[in-house]
mmCIF file of C-alpha atoms in Angstrom:
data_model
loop_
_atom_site.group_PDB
_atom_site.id
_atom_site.type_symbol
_atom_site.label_atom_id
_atom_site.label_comp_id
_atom_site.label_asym_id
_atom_site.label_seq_id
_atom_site.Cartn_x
_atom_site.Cartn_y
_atom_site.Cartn_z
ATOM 1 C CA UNK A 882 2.831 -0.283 -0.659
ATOM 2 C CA UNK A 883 3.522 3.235 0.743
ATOM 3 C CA UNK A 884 5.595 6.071 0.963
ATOM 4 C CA UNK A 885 8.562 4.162 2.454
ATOM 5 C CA UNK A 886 7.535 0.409 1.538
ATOM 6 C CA UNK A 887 10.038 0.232 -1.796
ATOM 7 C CA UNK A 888 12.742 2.227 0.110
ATOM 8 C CA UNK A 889 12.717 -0.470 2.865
ATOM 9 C CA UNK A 890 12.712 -3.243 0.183
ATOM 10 C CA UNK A 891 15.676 -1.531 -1.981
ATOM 11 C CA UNK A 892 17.793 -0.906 1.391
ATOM 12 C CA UNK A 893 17.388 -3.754 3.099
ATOM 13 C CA UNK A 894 18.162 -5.899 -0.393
ATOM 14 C CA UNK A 895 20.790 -3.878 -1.024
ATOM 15 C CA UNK A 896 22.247 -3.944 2.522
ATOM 16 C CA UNK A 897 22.295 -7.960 2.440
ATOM 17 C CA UNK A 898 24.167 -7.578 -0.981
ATOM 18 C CA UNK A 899 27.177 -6.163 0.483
ATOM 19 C CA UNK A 900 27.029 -8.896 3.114
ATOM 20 C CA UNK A 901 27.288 -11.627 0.410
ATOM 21 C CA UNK A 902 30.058 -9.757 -1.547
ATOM 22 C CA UNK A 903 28.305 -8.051 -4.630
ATOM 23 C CA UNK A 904 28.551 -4.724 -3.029
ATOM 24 C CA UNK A 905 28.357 -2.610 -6.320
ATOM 25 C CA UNK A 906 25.195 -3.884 -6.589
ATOM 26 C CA UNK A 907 24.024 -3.380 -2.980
ATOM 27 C CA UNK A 908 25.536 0.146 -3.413
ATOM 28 C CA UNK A 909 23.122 1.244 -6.211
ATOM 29 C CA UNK A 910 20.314 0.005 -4.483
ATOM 30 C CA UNK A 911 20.737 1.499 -1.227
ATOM 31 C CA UNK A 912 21.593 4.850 -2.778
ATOM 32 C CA UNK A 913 18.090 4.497 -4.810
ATOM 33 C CA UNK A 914 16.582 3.545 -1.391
ATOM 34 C CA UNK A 915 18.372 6.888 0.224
ATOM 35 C CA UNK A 916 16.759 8.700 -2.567
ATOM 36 C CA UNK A 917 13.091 7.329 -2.381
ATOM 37 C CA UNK A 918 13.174 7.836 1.471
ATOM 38 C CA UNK A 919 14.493 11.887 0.921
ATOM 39 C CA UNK A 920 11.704 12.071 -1.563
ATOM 40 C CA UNK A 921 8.974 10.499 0.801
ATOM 41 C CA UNK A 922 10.115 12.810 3.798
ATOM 42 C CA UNK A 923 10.714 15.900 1.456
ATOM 43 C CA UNK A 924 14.088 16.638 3.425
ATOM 44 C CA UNK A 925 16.628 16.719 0.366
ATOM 45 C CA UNK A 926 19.443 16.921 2.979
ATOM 46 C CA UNK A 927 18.946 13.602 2.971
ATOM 47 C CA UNK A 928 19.855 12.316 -0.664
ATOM 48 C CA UNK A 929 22.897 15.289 -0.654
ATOM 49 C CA UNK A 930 24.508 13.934 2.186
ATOM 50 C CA UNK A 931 24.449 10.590 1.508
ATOM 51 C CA UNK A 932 25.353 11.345 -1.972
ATOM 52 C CA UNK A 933 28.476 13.466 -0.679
ATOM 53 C CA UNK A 934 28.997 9.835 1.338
ATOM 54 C CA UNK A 935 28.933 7.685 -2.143
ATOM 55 C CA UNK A 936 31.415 10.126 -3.933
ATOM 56 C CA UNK A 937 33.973 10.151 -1.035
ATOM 57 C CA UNK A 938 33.489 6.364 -0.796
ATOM 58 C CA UNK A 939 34.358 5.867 -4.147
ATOM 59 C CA UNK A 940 37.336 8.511 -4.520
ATOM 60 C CA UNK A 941 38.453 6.787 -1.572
ATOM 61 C CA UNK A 942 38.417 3.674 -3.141
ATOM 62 C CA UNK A 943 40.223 4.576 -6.022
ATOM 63 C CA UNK A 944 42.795 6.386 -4.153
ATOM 64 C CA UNK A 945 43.786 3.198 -1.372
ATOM 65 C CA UNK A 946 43.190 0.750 -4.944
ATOM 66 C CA UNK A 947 46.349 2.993 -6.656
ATOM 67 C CA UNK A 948 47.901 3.123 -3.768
ATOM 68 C CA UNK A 949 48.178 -0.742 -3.415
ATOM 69 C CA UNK A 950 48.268 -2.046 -6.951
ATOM 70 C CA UNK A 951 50.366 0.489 -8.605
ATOM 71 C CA UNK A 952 53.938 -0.220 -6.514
ATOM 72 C CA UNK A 953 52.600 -3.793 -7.400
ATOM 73 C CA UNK A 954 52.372 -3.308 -11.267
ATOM 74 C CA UNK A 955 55.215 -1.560 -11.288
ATOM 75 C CA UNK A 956 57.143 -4.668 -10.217
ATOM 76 C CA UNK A 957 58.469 -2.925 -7.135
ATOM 77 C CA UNK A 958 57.800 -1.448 -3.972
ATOM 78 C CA UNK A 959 56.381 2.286 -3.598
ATOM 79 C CA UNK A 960 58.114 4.339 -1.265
ATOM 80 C CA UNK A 961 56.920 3.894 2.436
ATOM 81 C CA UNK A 962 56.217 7.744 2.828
ATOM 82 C CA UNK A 963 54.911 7.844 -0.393
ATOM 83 C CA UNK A 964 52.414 4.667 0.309
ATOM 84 C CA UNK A 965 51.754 6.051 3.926
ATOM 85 C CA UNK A 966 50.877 9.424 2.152
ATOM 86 C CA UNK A 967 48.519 8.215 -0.376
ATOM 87 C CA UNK A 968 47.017 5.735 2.549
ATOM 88 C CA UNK A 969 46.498 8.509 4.882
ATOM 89 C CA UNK A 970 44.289 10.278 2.262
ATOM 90 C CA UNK A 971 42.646 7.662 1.242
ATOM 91 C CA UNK A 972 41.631 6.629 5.055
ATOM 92 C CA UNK A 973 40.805 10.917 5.883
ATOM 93 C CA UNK A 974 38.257 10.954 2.343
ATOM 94 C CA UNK A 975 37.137 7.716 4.074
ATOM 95 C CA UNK A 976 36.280 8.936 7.519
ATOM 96 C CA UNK A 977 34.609 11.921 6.031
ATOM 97 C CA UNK A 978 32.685 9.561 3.623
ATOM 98 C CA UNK A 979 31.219 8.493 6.414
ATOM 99 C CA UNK A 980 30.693 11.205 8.687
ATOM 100 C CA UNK A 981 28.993 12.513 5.817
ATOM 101 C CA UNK A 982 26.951 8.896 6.132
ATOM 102 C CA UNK A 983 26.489 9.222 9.544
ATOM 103 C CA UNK A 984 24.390 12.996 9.071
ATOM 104 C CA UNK A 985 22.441 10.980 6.245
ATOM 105 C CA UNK A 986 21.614 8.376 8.654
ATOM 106 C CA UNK A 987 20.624 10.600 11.489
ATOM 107 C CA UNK A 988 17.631 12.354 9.289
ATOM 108 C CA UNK A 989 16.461 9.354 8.585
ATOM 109 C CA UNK A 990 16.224 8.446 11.987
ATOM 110 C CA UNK A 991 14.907 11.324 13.024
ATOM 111 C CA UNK A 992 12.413 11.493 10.211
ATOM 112 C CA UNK A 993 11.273 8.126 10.014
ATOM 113 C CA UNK A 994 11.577 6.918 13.679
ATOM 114 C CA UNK A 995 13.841 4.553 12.939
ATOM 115 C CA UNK A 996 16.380 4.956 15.526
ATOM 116 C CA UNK A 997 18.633 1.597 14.559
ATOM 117 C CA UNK A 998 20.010 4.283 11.684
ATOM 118 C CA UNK A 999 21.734 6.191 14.479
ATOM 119 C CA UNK A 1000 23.202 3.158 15.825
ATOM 120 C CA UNK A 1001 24.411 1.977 12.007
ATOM 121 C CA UNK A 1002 26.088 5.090 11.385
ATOM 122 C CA UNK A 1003 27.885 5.120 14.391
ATOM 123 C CA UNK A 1004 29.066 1.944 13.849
ATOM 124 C CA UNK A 1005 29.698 2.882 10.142
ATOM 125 C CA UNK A 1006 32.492 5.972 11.950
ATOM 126 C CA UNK A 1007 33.958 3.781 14.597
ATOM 127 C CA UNK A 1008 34.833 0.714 12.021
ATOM 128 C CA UNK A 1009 36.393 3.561 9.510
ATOM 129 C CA UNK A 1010 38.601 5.292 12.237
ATOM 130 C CA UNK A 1011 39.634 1.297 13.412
ATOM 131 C CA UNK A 1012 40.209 0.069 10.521
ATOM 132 C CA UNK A 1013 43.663 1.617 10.675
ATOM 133 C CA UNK A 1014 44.189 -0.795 12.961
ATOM 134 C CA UNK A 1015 42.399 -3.834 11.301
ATOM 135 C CA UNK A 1016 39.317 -4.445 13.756
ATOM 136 C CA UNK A 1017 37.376 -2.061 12.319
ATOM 137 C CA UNK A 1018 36.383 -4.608 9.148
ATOM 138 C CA UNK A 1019 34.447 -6.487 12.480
ATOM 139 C CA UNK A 1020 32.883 -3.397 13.465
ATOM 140 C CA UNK A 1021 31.791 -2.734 9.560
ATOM 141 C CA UNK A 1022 30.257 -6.000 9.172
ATOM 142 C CA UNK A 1023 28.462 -5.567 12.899
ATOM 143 C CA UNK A 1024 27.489 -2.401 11.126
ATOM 144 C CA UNK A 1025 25.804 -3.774 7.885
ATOM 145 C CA UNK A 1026 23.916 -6.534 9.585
ATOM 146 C CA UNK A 1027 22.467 -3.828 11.928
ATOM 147 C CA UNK A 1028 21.921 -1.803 8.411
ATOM 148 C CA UNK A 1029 19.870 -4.365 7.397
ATOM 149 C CA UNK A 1030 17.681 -4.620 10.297
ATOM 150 C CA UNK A 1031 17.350 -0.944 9.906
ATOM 151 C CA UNK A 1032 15.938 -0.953 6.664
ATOM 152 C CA UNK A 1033 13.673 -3.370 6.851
ATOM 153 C CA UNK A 1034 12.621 -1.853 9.929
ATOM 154 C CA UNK A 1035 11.319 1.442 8.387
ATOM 155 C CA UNK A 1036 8.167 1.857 8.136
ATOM 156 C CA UNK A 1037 5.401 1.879 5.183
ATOM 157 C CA UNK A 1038 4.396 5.685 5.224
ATOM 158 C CA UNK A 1039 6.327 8.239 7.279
ATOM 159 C CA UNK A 1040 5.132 8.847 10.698
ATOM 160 C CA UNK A 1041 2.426 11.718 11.093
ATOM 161 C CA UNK A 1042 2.075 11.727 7.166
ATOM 162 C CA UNK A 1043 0.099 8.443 6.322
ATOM 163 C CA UNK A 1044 -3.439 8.584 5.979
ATOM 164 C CA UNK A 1045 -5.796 10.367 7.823
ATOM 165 C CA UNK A 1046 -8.089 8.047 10.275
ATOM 166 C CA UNK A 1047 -11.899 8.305 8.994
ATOM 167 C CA UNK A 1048 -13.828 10.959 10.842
ATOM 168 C CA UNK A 1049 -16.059 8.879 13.738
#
């Protein structure tokens, strides 16, 4: 298997995980898939920005999880500018999780030729910035199907670095 073959295999795995609900794990394995591709390509910008992605992604997470459950705990309602106030961060770290995403996406693209990455990340932006307004969970999942495909789409070696053709 080559440069790219266990990257395809660990993204496109972990992809269909988050379709079927056990996104944690799908998470881990598309992160290690992010890493093995920055590796093969030797463009570390890569890995950082998609690592930038995962950390916002999970502060985020945190922050719209308090935001929901503790008023609940509590017994009674939060505030509504307080709510709207933690929401509003919690949706901003989101969006930038994934414009940070979206640059991760675009070197792989660009370094692997796989241009379905540019369409998943754009996806990945337009479902954040709708989900204010509920349709973007649509666009998300229209987003990780397409992530999929995109995975299992790269290649085995990275174009222009595979082996050399025998000498005629």
């Amino acid at each position: 298997m080559g440069e790219l073959g266990n990257a395809k295999i660990l993204g496109g795995v972990g992809a269909l995980l988050g379709l079927v609900g056990l996104g944690f794990i799908g998470f881990i394995l598309k992160l290690l898939a992010v890493k093995k591709i920055s590796e093969a390509t030797g463009n570390d910008e890569i890995f950082q920005k998609y690592l930038y992605a995962a950390i916002l992604g999970i502060v985020s997470s945190l922050i719209l999880f308090v935001a929901v459950m503790l008023p609940a705990m509590r017994g009674r309602a939060m505030d509504v500018v307080g709510m709207g106030v933690v929401g509003v961060v919690g949706i901003v770290l989101l969006i930038a999780a994934v414009l940070f995403m979206k640059i991760s996406y675009d070197l792989i693209a660009k370094e692997t030729g796989v241009g379905m990455f540019h369409t998943v990340a754009l996806l990945y932006i337009i479902g954040a910035v709708l989900m204010v307004v509920m349709i973007g969970a649509l666009v998300l999942f229209i987003a990780i199907i397409l992530e999929v495909v995109a995975f299992f789409s790269l290649p085995d070696e990275v174009p222009g670095r595979g082996e050399a053709s025998p000498a005629i």
